Every structure is written in C-alpha cells, then in structure tokens.
XYZ file of C-alpha atoms in Angstrom:
283
model
C 95.140 127.415 88.473
C 91.472 127.353 87.527
C 91.816 124.650 84.881
C 93.576 122.237 87.231
C 90.858 122.764 89.843
C 87.980 122.130 87.432
C 89.505 118.955 85.961
C 90.017 117.674 89.515
C 86.414 118.507 90.316
C 85.334 116.422 87.322
C 87.462 113.476 88.476
C 85.961 113.614 91.956
C 82.451 114.001 90.571
C 83.012 110.793 88.553
C 84.264 108.906 91.607
C 81.221 109.984 93.621
C 78.842 108.954 90.845
C 80.546 105.576 90.489
C 80.241 105.033 94.216
C 76.578 105.930 94.360
C 75.761 103.721 91.328
C 77.469 100.713 92.880
C 75.825 101.395 96.241
C 72.361 101.545 94.735
C 73.032 98.340 92.791
C 74.367 96.278 95.662
C 72.806 97.530 98.874
C 69.180 96.628 99.440
C 68.418 98.388 102.641
C 70.211 101.288 104.257
C 70.952 100.428 107.826
C 71.424 102.990 110.563
C 74.892 103.936 111.685
C 75.926 102.894 115.181
C 78.519 104.821 117.229
C 80.835 101.850 116.682
C 80.710 102.496 112.920
C 82.177 105.972 113.450
C 85.426 105.128 115.215
C 87.424 105.629 112.020
C 86.070 109.109 111.324
C 88.489 111.734 112.590
C 86.933 115.141 113.276
C 88.406 118.577 112.649
C 85.898 121.057 114.096
C 88.055 124.046 113.140
C 87.870 123.389 109.402
C 84.636 121.377 109.322
C 86.328 118.202 108.166
C 85.666 114.471 108.627
C 88.342 112.004 107.531
C 87.770 108.262 107.512
C 91.184 106.694 107.979
C 92.073 103.425 106.296
C 95.289 101.756 107.491
C 97.912 101.257 104.752
C 96.530 104.187 102.723
C 98.786 107.021 103.913
C 96.800 107.185 107.140
C 99.810 108.026 109.337
C 100.509 111.137 107.263
C 96.835 112.091 107.146
C 96.597 111.790 110.931
C 99.691 113.996 111.219
C 98.039 116.570 108.952
C 94.837 116.372 111.030
C 96.906 117.008 114.166
C 98.349 120.124 112.530
C 94.864 121.277 111.454
C 93.261 120.680 114.857
C 96.264 121.537 117.033
C 95.662 125.292 117.441
C 99.173 126.047 116.249
C 100.802 123.457 118.515
C 102.205 121.652 115.445
C 103.461 123.337 112.311
C 104.978 120.599 110.186
C 103.293 117.184 109.923
C 106.656 115.446 109.545
C 107.825 116.722 112.932
C 105.156 114.551 114.568
C 106.553 111.064 115.317
C 104.563 108.296 113.601
C 103.621 106.578 116.872
C 102.198 109.850 118.195
C 99.873 110.157 115.203
C 98.237 106.917 116.305
C 97.687 107.857 119.966
C 93.868 107.856 120.212
C 93.653 110.891 122.503
C 95.494 113.110 119.992
C 92.524 113.209 117.620
C 88.786 113.048 118.260
C 86.619 110.589 116.368
C 82.975 111.043 115.505
C 81.953 108.193 117.840
C 82.809 110.445 120.818
C 80.038 112.963 120.029
C 76.331 112.953 120.921
C 73.792 111.774 118.325
C 72.738 115.365 117.561
C 76.376 116.477 117.165
C 77.114 113.457 114.946
C 74.188 114.206 112.650
C 75.045 117.892 112.393
C 78.639 117.065 111.400
C 77.632 114.395 108.901
C 75.268 116.920 107.277
C 77.559 119.919 107.103
C 81.246 118.885 107.211
C 83.403 117.987 104.226
C 83.808 114.193 104.369
C 86.701 112.385 102.731
C 88.304 108.962 102.572
C 91.429 107.595 100.871
C 91.417 104.205 99.166
C 93.968 101.938 97.498
C 94.029 98.943 95.154
C 92.647 96.309 97.573
C 95.139 93.464 97.115
C 98.092 95.850 97.063
C 96.845 97.251 100.368
C 96.518 93.701 101.696
C 100.087 92.782 100.745
C 101.281 96.046 102.266
C 99.538 95.107 105.541
C 101.019 91.600 105.451
C 104.536 92.921 104.840
C 104.226 95.508 107.580
C 102.648 93.316 110.253
C 104.194 89.911 109.626
C 107.626 90.386 108.054
C 109.074 93.143 110.269
C 110.750 91.904 113.423
C 109.522 94.772 115.621
C 105.813 94.008 115.161
C 105.813 91.493 117.991
C 102.286 92.436 119.134
C 100.906 91.279 115.772
C 103.067 88.159 115.752
C 101.758 87.184 119.176
C 98.127 88.179 118.626
C 97.623 86.911 115.060
C 100.779 85.102 113.955
C 100.626 82.376 116.604
C 96.961 81.668 115.776
C 97.652 81.554 112.025
C 100.563 79.131 112.519
C 98.523 76.929 114.844
C 95.604 76.660 112.433
C 97.143 76.799 109.005
C 100.581 75.186 109.198
C 100.962 71.422 109.232
C 103.416 70.321 111.964
C 104.523 73.767 113.153
C 107.636 73.958 115.308
C 107.306 74.879 118.974
C 109.204 78.105 118.298
C 106.758 79.147 115.542
C 103.778 78.367 117.786
C 105.181 80.570 120.530
C 106.451 83.455 118.437
C 104.312 83.583 115.299
C 106.944 85.716 113.586
C 107.380 83.749 110.352
C 103.862 83.662 108.905
C 103.938 83.001 105.163
C 101.669 84.995 102.872
C 99.871 81.822 101.832
C 99.038 81.073 105.480
C 97.769 84.619 105.940
C 95.452 84.095 102.939
C 94.117 80.838 104.448
C 93.474 82.702 107.689
C 91.508 85.463 105.917
C 89.369 82.919 104.069
C 88.778 80.633 107.049
C 85.088 81.062 108.065
C 86.104 80.821 111.743
C 88.188 83.986 111.496
C 85.306 86.421 111.118
C 82.966 84.361 113.287
C 85.356 84.825 116.194
C 86.007 88.559 115.783
C 85.921 91.307 113.134
C 88.949 91.589 110.870
C 91.787 93.734 112.159
C 91.552 97.242 110.655
C 94.734 96.677 108.617
C 93.024 94.060 106.453
C 89.367 94.960 106.966
C 87.577 96.043 103.772
C 87.248 99.798 103.256
C 83.477 99.531 102.903
C 83.326 97.940 106.383
C 85.555 100.592 107.955
C 84.083 103.702 106.325
C 80.518 102.749 105.227
C 80.577 104.657 101.923
C 77.033 103.555 101.064
C 75.630 105.154 104.219
C 77.978 108.131 104.619
C 78.106 110.287 101.501
C 81.757 111.211 101.032
C 82.463 114.464 99.237
C 85.925 113.370 98.191
C 87.217 109.866 97.536
C 90.972 110.246 97.371
C 93.155 107.523 95.895
C 96.569 106.344 96.990
C 97.544 106.345 93.319
C 96.843 110.102 93.079
C 97.676 110.924 96.688
C 99.573 114.195 96.254
C 97.021 115.985 94.049
C 94.009 114.654 95.971
C 95.510 115.732 99.289
C 96.264 119.203 97.949
C 92.710 119.459 96.573
C 91.162 118.618 99.971
C 93.352 121.086 101.860
C 92.349 123.800 99.396
C 88.648 122.914 99.666
C 88.618 123.406 103.440
C 90.692 126.568 103.282
C 93.571 125.155 105.290
C 96.472 127.501 105.897
C 98.717 127.504 102.812
C 101.680 126.481 104.980
C 100.028 123.124 105.754
C 101.443 120.694 103.228
C 100.729 117.003 102.887
C 104.089 115.186 103.320
C 105.599 114.017 100.042
C 106.035 110.264 99.884
C 109.655 109.232 100.056
C 109.220 105.571 100.882
C 111.340 103.313 98.751
C 109.994 100.237 100.527
C 106.381 100.841 99.579
C 104.380 97.950 98.152
C 103.881 98.221 94.391
C 101.765 96.358 91.862
C 104.760 94.288 90.668
C 105.610 93.324 94.208
C 102.001 92.357 94.886
C 102.034 90.153 91.770
C 105.026 88.234 93.164
C 103.150 87.432 96.371
C 100.337 85.896 94.349
C 102.537 83.613 92.235
C 102.272 80.798 94.777
C 98.583 81.228 95.589
C 96.388 78.759 93.686
C 93.705 80.123 91.327
C 91.050 78.672 93.660
C 92.270 80.798 96.588
C 92.952 83.796 94.365
C 89.311 83.827 93.311
C 88.054 83.492 96.867
C 90.342 86.261 98.069
C 89.271 88.512 95.223
C 85.625 87.839 96.142
C 86.358 88.803 99.740
C 87.521 92.261 98.574
C 85.252 92.490 95.547
C 83.002 95.204 96.973
C 86.012 97.527 97.385
C 86.992 96.837 93.758
C 83.517 97.786 92.579
C 82.913 100.794 94.825
C 86.216 102.467 94.073
C 86.467 101.434 90.444
C 89.609 99.302 90.541
C 90.061 96.789 87.740
C 90.868 93.146 88.373
C 94.674 92.846 88.578
C 96.257 91.266 85.509
C 98.318 88.847 87.632
C 95.242 87.137 89.112
C 94.253 83.790 87.604
C 90.520 83.769 88.255
C 89.578 81.059 85.753
C-alpha cells in the first residue's frame, strides 16, 4: 500500500535527521574508519546491502535473513537455520574483509541499515542472557570470574572459579570500573551502538528499531527488492526483556550508579531518540 510506504518513509527520514543533528552537535572531528571498525557490517553483494549487527537487537534473525539473501538459494527459510550457525563468522562476509577501494564503493552505493534498542533494556537483556543462563559457561569463565573477583567482597572459592552467579549490581560496577575499558574494549553484547556501528561516520539509510522490528524489517526487504518469499521471522519469544522487567533490575541500583550508567549509554539515547526511562532516579 502506497500510504503505508510513504508514512514509513517519513518516519525513517525523521530518524535520519535526528541522527545527523545529534552527530553534528556532539562530534567535533570526523575520524577515518579503520578496517577494525567494519567488523560488524555484514555485506550482501547480491542485493547491495550493508547491515551493522548489534547483539541483543534481533541480530540472530537478521543474520539468518542475510544468509538467505546471500546464500544463492541454499537457504529458503531463515528459521530453518540453527541460531549457532547464524553466528559462524565464515557464513557471512563483513566489510572489513574487502580492499579499501571495495569498501568505499560499497559504503557509497549500498543500502546501509542498523537496528537499535532502548539502551538499558538491551543491557539487561545481555546480562540475563550471558550471566543467568547455565549454558553460557564461556561468559561465566571469561567475564564472570573477573567480576566476582573485583566487585564482590569475600567471594567463595566456587564463585571465583565458576563466575556463574554474577548479580546485576556487580555487572554494573564492572561496566563503570575505569579499569574495565582500559584493559580491553567492551564485549559487543554491552558495547554502545555508536561504538559498534559508527553512525556519525557511516550514513545509515535506515535506522530500524527493536520496538518497530516487524514493519522496519519488511520495509528494508522491500527497499532492496528481496524475493517476496523472504520473510523476517516473527518474534515469538515469551522470555524477552521488557521495560517493566528492566525497571525491576534497577530497583536495587543506587541513584548515583544509575546516573553514571545512564551517562555511559547517553550517546545512544541521544542518537536514536530514546527518552530517559521513567524508573531511573537521576536526581
């Protein structure tokens, strides 16, 4: 329907304008992109598409869709692709794998899109997924043990070895600890979107939102002329992190730490036009 398309175009025009206004207000000097900055940009040369994936913003389903789009008919239905397979690096090419000339040509001519989500809701979603599920032992070992060692008074030997019972409050202390980012960049699951996707350097044509996932996904697939049989999977997750759930996680975080955490993700709030959550006590 024509009307639906034009109202969507207006929405996306507004999001782009918002983004460019915030960028011009807050970024002094445009730096040059390094190949390392492009590892999150998945390339579809068939449809002329660049997708910057952000973990915890439907990125598994988007990677599945990209595998269908780039798979030369090998895959038909995104949901037939197992989740773990969508994350195998060799299944999709990223922009960092191309030469400088090829990178520039794609950045100039391809349709570029990114999907974003309310920043603290995304953060709680990452915490729940990586620290409260028993099967995520790699995260418990790699991050959990360090968080327990640094941010828990008198930890038990078991907690130090396993790191599988990190409390949300401890995770917050870890994020705000200056040593954390001095030692290594944030893990992609809690890194800020502006650091993963560089929206002030790369001009995205479409900024999709988790809150309007279905219509934004459909809009993008139509824009690139994807086969009509390619459908973005409908969300059926009953366990997904909601605003109310996020509010509960913040009940025990002091206003002092709430403000600091908000400031850590503030740029994402501004760039993508999210309002300050009502549950935060930022006084």
